[in-house]
Amino acid sequence: MDMNQARFNMIEQQIRPWEVLDPQVLALLSTVRREDFVPLAHKALAFVDMEIPLGAAPNQVMLAPRVQARLLQDLAVLNTDKVLDVGTGSGFMAALLAHQAASVLSLEIDPALASQAQAKLQQAGVSNVTVRCADGSQGAAADGPFDAIVLNGSVAEVPATLLQQLTEGGRLVAIVGQEPMMRATLITRTGQNSWTTTEPWDCNAPRLSGFAEPSSFHF
């Protein structure tokens, strides 16, 4: 399998048509080796337009390339940014963020995935990411505030705890809602107690572990 040709095809056939046109994001996807973060058993699927299984649980997946690329583009990370990456998974998003940001703290609730991602990031020579085994729904207030926060999966709603950990001008991007219709959601903190929200595109994704679901009970 020609990995470089497969990577080129992924960018041109999946990612560009999904309105990912930021030159920096496209350059990163060309140079950061996605295949090195995919489990060995699924390496042939590294550039396929699908979610790749990472663990035993059905929600432990690597998001499709176009979804990761669009989230990264929407977050618009600067080289001075301190970033919180929630749901480390394979570690690939953390690696992409690391090339854009000053520092990245990546939280993964599953100890095995956290350990594997840390090893893969070290092997890739990424030195400005800290992987921590922790419940990402609580964020990391002691390490904040953060200029950018990304949730690598879907949530029913974004916890207020995470929004409070943004700097003024800070951005959070997540996939929010219930199947069959979820929305990519970009929230920007505009003041001490004010935020703006946009929902630029539709996308379903597996749930992130540890985040509360709204009660389905109604009077």
Coordinates of N, CA and C in Angstrom, one line a residue:
M1 N 0.8 -1.2 0.0 CA 0.0 0.0 0.0 C 0.9 1.3 0.0
D2 N 0.6 2.2 -0.9 CA 1.4 3.4 -1.0 C 0.7 4.4 0.0
M3 N 1.3 4.5 1.1 CA 0.8 5.4 2.2 C 0.7 6.9 1.7
N4 N 1.7 7.3 1.0 CA 1.7 8.7 0.6 C 0.6 9.0 -0.4
Q5 N 0.4 8.1 -1.3 CA -0.7 8.3 -2.3 C -2.1 8.2 -1.6
A6 N -2.2 7.3 -0.6 CA -3.4 7.2 0.1 C -3.7 8.4 0.9
R7 N -2.7 9.0 1.5 CA -2.8 10.3 2.3 C -3.2 11.4 1.3
F8 N -2.6 11.5 0.2 CA -3.0 12.5 -0.8 C -4.5 12.3 -1.2
N9 N -4.9 11.1 -1.5 CA -6.2 10.9 -1.9 C -7.2 11.3 -0.8
M10 N -6.9 11.0 0.5 CA -7.7 11.3 1.6 C -7.9 12.8 1.7
I11 N -6.9 13.6 1.5 CA -7.0 15.0 1.5 C -7.8 15.6 0.4
E12 N -7.5 15.1 -0.8 CA -8.2 15.6 -2.0 C -9.6 15.2 -2.2
Q13 N -9.9 13.9 -1.7 CA -11.2 13.3 -2.0 C -12.2 13.4 -0.8
Q14 N -11.6 13.5 0.4 CA -12.5 13.5 1.6 C -12.5 14.9 2.2
I15 N -11.3 15.4 2.4 CA -11.1 16.6 3.3 C -11.4 17.9 2.6
R16 N -10.8 18.1 1.5 CA -11.1 19.4 0.7 C -12.6 19.5 0.4
P17 N -13.3 18.4 -0.1 CA -14.7 18.6 -0.4 C -15.6 18.9 0.8
W18 N -15.0 18.7 2.0 CA -15.7 19.0 3.2 C -15.4 20.4 3.7
E19 N -15.0 21.2 2.8 CA -14.7 22.6 3.0 C -13.6 22.9 4.0
V20 N -12.7 22.0 4.1 CA -11.4 22.2 4.9 C -10.4 22.7 3.9
L21 N -10.2 24.0 3.9 CA -9.3 24.7 2.9 C -8.2 25.5 3.5
D22 N -8.1 25.5 4.9 CA -7.0 26.2 5.6 C -5.7 25.5 5.2
P23 N -4.8 26.3 4.6 CA -3.5 25.7 4.1 C -2.7 25.1 5.2
Q24 N -2.8 25.7 6.4 CA -2.0 25.1 7.6 C -2.5 23.8 8.0
V25 N -3.9 23.6 8.0 CA -4.5 22.3 8.4 C -4.1 21.3 7.3
L26 N -4.3 21.7 6.0 CA -4.0 20.7 5.0 C -2.5 20.3 5.0
A27 N -1.6 21.2 5.3 CA -0.2 20.9 5.4 C 0.1 19.9 6.5
L28 N -0.6 20.2 7.6 CA -0.4 19.3 8.8 C -0.8 17.8 8.4
L29 N -2.0 17.7 7.8 CA -2.5 16.4 7.4 C -1.6 15.7 6.4
S30 N -0.8 16.5 5.7 CA 0.2 15.9 4.7 C 1.4 15.4 5.4
T31 N 1.7 16.0 6.6 CA 3.0 15.7 7.2 C 2.9 14.9 8.5
V32 N 1.8 15.0 9.3 CA 1.7 14.2 10.5 C 1.1 12.9 10.1
R33 N 1.9 11.8 10.4 CA 1.6 10.5 9.9 C 0.4 9.8 10.6
R34 N -0.8 10.0 10.1 CA -2.0 9.4 10.7 C -1.9 7.9 10.9
E35 N -1.2 7.2 9.9 CA -1.1 5.8 10.0 C -0.3 5.3 11.3
D36 N 0.5 6.2 11.8 CA 1.3 5.8 13.0 C 0.4 5.8 14.3
F37 N -0.8 6.4 14.2 CA -1.6 6.5 15.4 C -2.8 5.5 15.3
V38 N -2.9 4.8 14.2 CA -4.0 3.8 14.0 C -3.5 2.5 14.6
P39 N -4.4 1.7 15.3 CA -4.0 0.4 15.8 C -3.5 -0.5 14.6
L40 N -2.5 -1.3 14.9 CA -1.8 -2.1 13.9 C -2.8 -2.9 13.1
A41 N -3.8 -3.5 13.8 CA -4.8 -4.3 13.1 C -5.6 -3.6 12.1
H42 N -5.7 -2.2 12.2 CA -6.5 -1.4 11.3 C -5.7 -0.5 10.4
K43 N -4.4 -0.7 10.3 CA -3.5 0.2 9.6 C -3.9 0.5 8.2
A44 N -4.5 -0.6 7.5 CA -4.9 -0.4 6.1 C -6.1 0.5 6.0
L45 N -6.7 0.8 7.1 CA -7.9 1.7 7.1 C -7.6 3.2 7.5
A46 N -6.3 3.4 7.6 CA -5.8 4.7 8.2 C -6.4 5.9 7.4
F47 N -6.6 5.8 6.1 CA -7.0 7.0 5.3 C -8.4 6.8 4.8
V48 N -9.2 5.8 5.3 CA -10.5 5.6 4.8 C -11.5 6.5 5.5
D49 N -12.6 6.9 4.9 CA -13.6 7.8 5.4 C -14.5 7.0 6.4
M50 N -14.0 6.7 7.6 CA -14.7 6.0 8.6 C -14.1 6.2 9.9
E51 N -14.9 5.8 11.0 CA -14.4 5.7 12.3 C -13.6 4.4 12.5
I52 N -12.4 4.5 13.1 CA -11.6 3.3 13.3 C -11.7 2.9 14.8
P53 N -12.0 1.6 15.1 CA -12.1 1.1 16.5 C -10.7 1.2 17.1
L54 N -10.7 1.6 18.4 CA -9.5 1.8 19.2 C -9.5 0.8 20.4
G55 N -10.7 0.5 20.9 CA -10.7 -0.4 22.1 C -11.9 -1.3 22.1
A56 N -12.2 -1.9 23.2 CA -13.3 -2.8 23.3 C -14.7 -2.1 23.2
A57 N -14.8 -0.9 23.8 CA -16.1 -0.2 23.9 C -16.4 0.3 22.5
P58 N -17.7 0.3 22.1 CA -18.1 0.8 20.8 C -17.9 2.3 20.6
N59 N -17.8 3.0 21.6 CA -17.5 4.5 21.5 C -16.1 4.8 21.5
Q60 N -15.2 3.8 21.6 CA -13.7 4.1 21.6 C -13.3 4.0 20.1
V61 N -13.3 5.2 19.4 CA -13.0 5.2 18.0 C -12.1 6.4 17.7
M62 N -11.4 6.3 16.6 CA -10.7 7.5 16.0 C -11.7 8.1 15.0
L63 N -12.0 9.3 15.1 CA -13.0 9.9 14.3 C -12.5 9.9 12.8
A64 N -13.5 10.0 11.9 CA -13.1 10.0 10.5 C -12.2 11.2 10.1
P65 N -11.3 11.0 9.2 CA -10.4 12.1 8.9 C -11.0 13.4 8.6
R66 N -12.1 13.5 7.8 CA -12.7 14.8 7.5 C -13.3 15.4 8.7
V67 N -13.8 14.7 9.7 CA -14.3 15.2 10.9 C -13.2 15.9 11.7
Q68 N -12.1 15.1 11.9 CA -11.0 15.6 12.7 C -10.5 16.9 12.0
A69 N -10.4 16.9 10.7 CA -9.8 18.1 10.0 C -10.7 19.3 10.1
R70 N -12.0 19.1 10.1 CA -13.0 20.2 10.2 C -13.0 20.8 11.6
L71 N -12.9 19.9 12.6 CA -12.8 20.4 14.0 C -11.6 21.2 14.2
L72 N -10.5 20.7 13.6 CA -9.2 21.4 13.8 C -9.3 22.8 13.1
Q73 N -9.8 22.8 11.9 CA -10.0 24.1 11.2 C -10.8 25.1 11.9
D74 N -12.0 24.6 12.5 CA -12.9 25.5 13.2 C -12.3 26.1 14.4
L75 N -11.4 25.3 15.1 CA -10.8 25.8 16.3 C -9.7 26.9 16.1
A76 N -9.2 27.0 14.9 CA -8.3 28.1 14.6 C -7.2 28.3 15.6
V77 N -6.4 27.3 15.9 CA -5.4 27.3 16.9 C -4.2 28.2 16.5
L78 N -3.7 29.0 17.5 CA -2.6 29.9 17.3 C -1.3 29.3 18.0
N79 N -0.2 29.7 17.6 CA 1.1 29.1 18.1 C 1.3 29.6 19.5
T80 N 0.5 30.5 20.1 CA 0.7 30.9 21.5 C -0.4 30.3 22.4
D81 N -1.3 29.5 21.8 CA -2.4 28.9 22.5 C -2.0 27.8 23.4
K82 N -2.7 27.8 24.6 CA -2.7 26.6 25.5 C -4.0 25.8 25.2
V83 N -3.9 24.6 24.9 CA -5.0 23.8 24.4 C -5.4 22.6 25.3
L84 N -6.7 22.4 25.5 CA -7.2 21.2 26.2 C -7.8 20.3 25.2
D85 N -7.3 19.1 25.1 CA -7.8 18.1 24.2 C -8.5 17.0 25.0
V86 N -9.8 16.9 24.8 CA -10.7 16.0 25.6 C -11.0 14.7 24.8
G87 N -10.6 13.6 25.4 CA -10.8 12.3 24.7 C -9.6 12.0 23.8
T88 N -8.4 11.7 24.4 CA -7.2 11.5 23.6 C -7.4 10.5 22.5
G89 N -8.0 9.4 22.8 CA -8.1 8.3 21.9 C -6.8 7.8 21.3
S90 N -6.6 7.9 20.0 CA -5.4 7.4 19.4 C -4.2 8.4 19.6
G91 N -4.5 9.6 20.0 CA -3.5 10.6 20.1 C -3.2 11.5 18.9
F92 N -3.9 11.1 17.8 CA -3.7 11.8 16.5 C -4.1 13.3 16.6
M93 N -5.3 13.6 17.1 CA -5.7 15.0 17.2 C -4.7 15.8 18.1
A94 N -4.2 15.2 19.2 CA -3.2 15.8 20.0 C -2.0 16.1 19.3
A95 N -1.6 15.2 18.4 CA -0.4 15.4 17.6 C -0.6 16.6 16.6
L96 N -1.8 16.7 16.0 CA -2.1 17.8 15.1 C -2.0 19.1 15.8
L97 N -2.7 19.1 17.0 CA -2.8 20.3 17.8 C -1.4 20.8 18.3
A98 N -0.5 19.8 18.6 CA 0.8 20.1 19.1 C 1.6 20.9 18.1
H99 N 1.4 20.7 16.8 CA 2.1 21.4 15.7 C 1.6 22.8 15.6
Q100 N 0.4 23.1 16.1 CA -0.1 24.5 16.0 C 0.0 25.3 17.3
A101 N -0.1 24.6 18.4 CA -0.2 25.3 19.7 C 1.1 25.4 20.5
A102 N 1.1 26.2 21.5 CA 2.3 26.3 22.4 C 2.4 25.0 23.3
S103 N 1.2 24.6 23.8 CA 1.2 23.4 24.6 C -0.2 22.7 24.6
V104 N -0.3 21.4 24.8 CA -1.5 20.7 24.7 C -1.6 19.8 26.0
L105 N -2.7 19.9 26.7 CA -3.0 18.9 27.7 C -4.1 18.0 27.2
S106 N -3.9 16.7 27.1 CA -4.9 15.8 26.5 C -5.4 14.8 27.6
L107 N -6.7 14.7 27.8 CA -7.3 13.9 28.8 C -8.0 12.7 28.2
E108 N -7.7 11.5 28.8 CA -8.3 10.3 28.3 C -8.7 9.5 29.5
I109 N -10.0 9.1 29.5 CA -10.6 8.4 30.7 C -10.2 6.9 30.8
D110 N -9.8 6.4 29.6 CA -9.4 4.9 29.6 C -7.9 4.8 29.8
P111 N -7.4 4.1 30.8 CA -5.9 4.1 31.1 C -5.1 3.5 30.0
A112 N -5.7 2.4 29.3 CA -4.9 1.7 28.3 C -4.7 2.7 27.1
L113 N -5.8 3.4 26.7 CA -5.7 4.3 25.5 C -4.8 5.4 25.9
A114 N -4.8 6.0 27.1 CA -3.9 7.0 27.5 C -2.5 6.6 27.4
S115 N -2.2 5.4 27.8 CA -0.8 4.9 27.8 C -0.3 4.7 26.3
Q116 N -1.2 4.1 25.5 CA -0.9 3.9 24.1 C -0.6 5.2 23.4
A117 N -1.5 6.2 23.6 CA -1.4 7.5 22.9 C -0.1 8.2 23.4
Q118 N 0.2 8.1 24.6 CA 1.5 8.8 25.1 C 2.7 8.2 24.4
A119 N 2.7 6.8 24.3 CA 3.8 6.2 23.6 C 3.9 6.6 22.1
K120 N 2.7 6.7 21.4 CA 2.7 7.0 20.0 C 3.2 8.5 19.8
L121 N 2.8 9.4 20.7 CA 3.2 10.7 20.6 C 4.7 10.9 20.8
Q122 N 5.3 10.1 21.8 CA 6.7 10.1 22.0 C 7.5 9.6 20.8
Q123 N 6.9 8.5 20.2 CA 7.6 7.9 19.0 C 7.5 8.9 17.8
A124 N 6.5 9.7 17.8 CA 6.4 10.7 16.7 C 7.2 12.0 17.0
G125 N 7.9 12.0 18.1 CA 8.7 13.2 18.5 C 8.0 14.4 18.9
V126 N 6.7 14.2 19.4 CA 5.9 15.3 19.9 C 6.3 15.5 21.4
S127 N 6.7 16.7 21.7 CA 7.2 17.0 23.0 C 6.4 18.0 23.8
N128 N 5.4 18.6 23.2 CA 4.6 19.6 23.9 C 3.2 19.2 24.2
V129 N 3.0 17.9 24.3 CA 1.7 17.3 24.7 C 1.9 16.5 26.0
T130 N 1.0 16.8 27.0 CA 0.9 15.9 28.2 C -0.4 15.1 28.1
V131 N -0.3 13.8 28.2 CA -1.4 13.0 28.2 C -1.7 12.6 29.7
R132 N -2.9 12.8 30.1 CA -3.3 12.5 31.5 C -4.6 11.6 31.5
C133 N -4.5 10.5 32.3 CA -5.7 9.7 32.5 C -6.7 10.4 33.4
A134 N -7.8 10.9 32.9 CA -8.7 11.7 33.7 C -10.0 11.8 33.0
D135 N -11.1 12.1 33.8 CA -12.4 12.3 33.2 C -12.5 13.7 32.6
G136 N -12.5 13.7 31.3 CA -12.5 15.0 30.5 C -13.7 15.9 30.7
S137 N -14.8 15.3 31.2 CA -16.0 16.1 31.4 C -15.8 17.2 32.4
Q138 N -14.8 17.0 33.3 CA -14.5 18.0 34.3 C -13.4 19.0 33.9
G139 N -12.8 18.7 32.7 CA -11.7 19.6 32.3 C -10.5 19.5 33.2
A140 N -9.7 20.5 33.3 CA -8.5 20.6 34.1 C -8.3 22.0 34.6
A141 N -9.2 22.4 35.5 CA -9.3 23.8 36.0 C -7.9 24.3 36.5
A142 N -7.2 23.4 37.2 CA -5.9 23.8 37.8 C -4.9 24.1 36.8
D143 N -5.1 23.6 35.6 CA -4.1 23.8 34.5 C -4.5 24.9 33.5
G144 N -5.7 25.4 33.7 CA -6.3 26.4 32.8 C -5.9 27.8 33.2
P145 N -6.5 28.8 32.6 CA -7.5 28.7 31.6 C -6.9 28.3 30.2
F146 N -7.7 27.9 29.3 CA -7.3 27.4 28.0 C -7.8 28.4 26.9
D147 N -6.9 28.5 25.9 CA -7.3 29.3 24.7 C -8.2 28.5 23.8
A148 N -8.1 27.2 23.8 CA -8.9 26.4 22.9 C -9.1 25.0 23.6
I149 N -10.3 24.5 23.4 CA -10.7 23.2 23.9 C -11.4 22.4 22.8
V150 N -11.0 21.2 22.6 CA -11.7 20.4 21.6 C -12.2 19.1 22.2
L151 N -13.4 18.7 21.9 CA -14.0 17.4 22.4 C -14.0 16.4 21.2
N152 N -13.3 15.3 21.4 CA -13.1 14.4 20.3 C -14.2 13.3 20.3
G153 N -15.4 13.8 20.2 CA -16.6 12.9 20.2 C -17.8 13.7 20.5
S154 N -19.0 13.1 20.6 CA -20.2 13.9 20.8 C -20.6 13.9 22.3
V155 N -21.3 15.0 22.6 CA -21.9 15.1 24.0 C -23.4 15.6 23.8
A156 N -24.2 15.3 24.8 CA -25.6 15.8 24.8 C -25.6 17.3 24.9
E157 N -24.7 17.9 25.8 CA -24.5 19.3 25.9 C -23.2 19.6 26.5
V158 N -22.6 20.7 26.2 CA -21.3 21.1 26.7 C -21.4 21.5 28.2
P159 N -20.7 20.9 29.1 CA -20.7 21.2 30.5 C -20.3 22.7 30.8
A160 N -21.0 23.4 31.6 CA -20.6 24.7 32.0 C -19.2 24.7 32.6
T161 N -18.8 23.6 33.3 CA -17.5 23.5 33.8 C -16.4 23.8 32.8
L162 N -16.6 23.2 31.6 CA -15.6 23.4 30.5 C -15.6 24.9 30.0
L163 N -16.8 25.4 29.9 CA -16.9 26.8 29.3 C -16.2 27.8 30.3
Q164 N -16.2 27.5 31.6 CA -15.6 28.4 32.6 C -14.1 28.3 32.5
Q165 N -13.5 27.3 31.8 CA -12.1 27.1 31.7 C -11.5 27.7 30.5
L166 N -12.3 28.4 29.7 CA -11.8 29.2 28.5 C -11.3 30.5 28.9
T167 N -10.3 31.0 28.3 CA -9.9 32.4 28.4 C -10.9 33.3 27.7
E168 N -10.9 34.6 27.9 CA -11.7 35.5 27.1 C -11.2 35.5 25.7
G169 N -12.0 35.2 24.8 CA -11.6 35.0 23.4 C -11.3 33.5 23.1
G170 N -11.3 32.7 24.1 CA -11.1 31.3 23.9 C -12.2 30.6 23.2
R171 N -11.9 29.5 22.5 CA -12.9 28.7 21.7 C -13.0 27.3 22.2
L172 N -14.2 26.7 22.1 CA -14.4 25.3 22.3 C -15.2 24.8 21.2
V173 N -14.7 23.6 20.6 CA -15.5 23.0 19.5 C -15.8 21.6 20.0
A174 N -17.1 21.2 19.6 CA -17.6 19.9 20.0 C -18.7 19.5 19.0
I175 N -19.1 18.2 19.1 CA -20.2 17.7 18.3 C -21.3 17.5 19.4
V176 N -22.4 18.2 19.2 CA -23.4 18.3 20.3 C -24.8 17.9 19.8
G177 N -25.5 17.1 20.6 CA -26.9 16.8 20.3 C -27.2 15.3 20.4
Q178 N -28.3 14.9 19.8 CA -28.8 13.5 19.9 C -28.9 13.0 18.4
E179 N -28.6 11.7 18.3 CA -28.9 11.1 17.0 C -30.4 11.2 16.7
P180 N -30.8 11.4 15.4 CA -29.9 11.3 14.2 C -29.3 12.6 13.8
M181 N -29.5 13.7 14.6 CA -29.1 15.0 14.1 C -28.2 15.7 15.2
M182 N -26.9 15.6 15.0 CA -26.0 16.4 15.9 C -25.4 17.5 15.1
R183 N -24.9 18.5 15.8 CA -24.3 19.7 15.1 C -22.9 19.9 15.7
A184 N -21.9 20.2 14.8 CA -20.7 20.7 15.2 C -20.9 22.1 15.8
T185 N -20.4 22.3 17.0 CA -20.8 23.5 17.8 C -19.5 24.2 18.2
L186 N -19.4 25.5 17.8 CA -18.2 26.3 18.2 C -18.7 27.4 19.2
I187 N -18.1 27.4 20.4 CA -18.5 28.3 21.4 C -17.3 29.2 21.7
T188 N -17.5 30.5 21.7 CA -16.4 31.5 22.0 C -16.7 32.3 23.2
R189 N -15.8 32.4 24.1 CA -16.0 33.2 25.3 C -15.8 34.6 25.0
T190 N -16.8 35.5 25.2 CA -16.7 36.9 24.8 C -16.5 37.8 26.0
G191 N -16.7 37.3 27.2 CA -16.6 38.1 28.4 C -16.6 37.2 29.6
Q192 N -16.6 37.8 30.8 CA -16.6 37.1 32.1 C -17.8 36.1 32.1
N193 N -18.9 36.5 31.7 CA -20.1 35.7 31.8 C -20.9 35.7 30.5
S194 N -20.2 35.7 29.3 CA -20.8 35.7 28.0 C -20.1 34.9 27.0
W195 N -20.9 34.2 26.2 CA -20.3 33.3 25.2 C -21.2 33.4 23.9
T196 N -20.6 33.2 22.8 CA -21.4 33.1 21.6 C -21.3 31.7 21.0
T197 N -22.3 31.3 20.3 CA -22.3 29.9 19.8 C -22.7 29.9 18.3
T198 N -22.0 29.1 17.5 CA -22.4 28.9 16.1 C -22.4 27.4 15.9
E199 N -23.2 26.9 15.0 CA -23.3 25.5 14.6 C -23.1 25.3 13.1
P200 N -21.8 25.3 12.7 CA -21.5 25.4 11.3 C -21.9 24.2 10.4
W201 N -21.9 23.0 11.0 CA -22.2 21.8 10.1 C -22.8 20.7 10.9
D202 N -23.4 19.7 10.2 CA -24.0 18.5 10.8 C -23.0 17.4 10.9
C203 N -23.0 16.6 11.9 CA -22.1 15.5 12.0 C -22.6 14.6 13.2
N204 N -22.8 13.3 13.0 CA -23.0 12.4 14.1 C -21.6 11.8 14.5
A205 N -21.5 11.5 15.8 CA -20.2 10.9 16.3 C -20.6 10.1 17.6
P206 N -19.8 9.1 17.9 CA -20.0 8.4 19.2 C -19.8 9.3 20.4
R207 N -20.5 8.9 21.5 CA -20.4 9.6 22.7 C -19.0 9.6 23.3
L208 N -18.6 10.7 23.9 CA -17.4 10.7 24.8 C -17.8 10.1 26.2
S209 N -17.0 9.3 26.7 CA -17.3 8.7 28.0 C -17.2 9.8 29.1
G210 N -18.0 9.6 30.1 CA -18.0 10.5 31.3 C -18.9 11.7 31.3
F211 N -19.5 12.0 30.2 CA -20.3 13.2 30.0 C -21.8 12.8 30.3
A212 N -22.5 13.7 31.1 CA -23.8 13.4 31.5 C -24.8 13.4 30.3
E213 N -25.8 12.5 30.4 CA -26.9 12.5 29.4 C -28.1 13.1 30.1
P214 N -28.9 13.9 29.3 CA -30.1 14.5 29.9 C -31.1 13.4 30.3
S215 N -31.9 13.6 31.3 CA -32.8 12.6 31.7 C -33.9 12.5 30.7
S216 N -34.3 11.2 30.4 CA -35.4 11.0 29.4 C -36.7 10.9 30.1
F217 N -36.7 11.1 31.4 CA -38.0 11.1 32.2 C -38.8 12.4 32.0
H218 N -40.0 12.3 31.7 CA -40.9 13.6 31.6 C -42.1 13.3 32.4
F219 N -42.6 14.4 33.1 CA -43.9 14.3 33.8 C -45.0 14.4 32.7

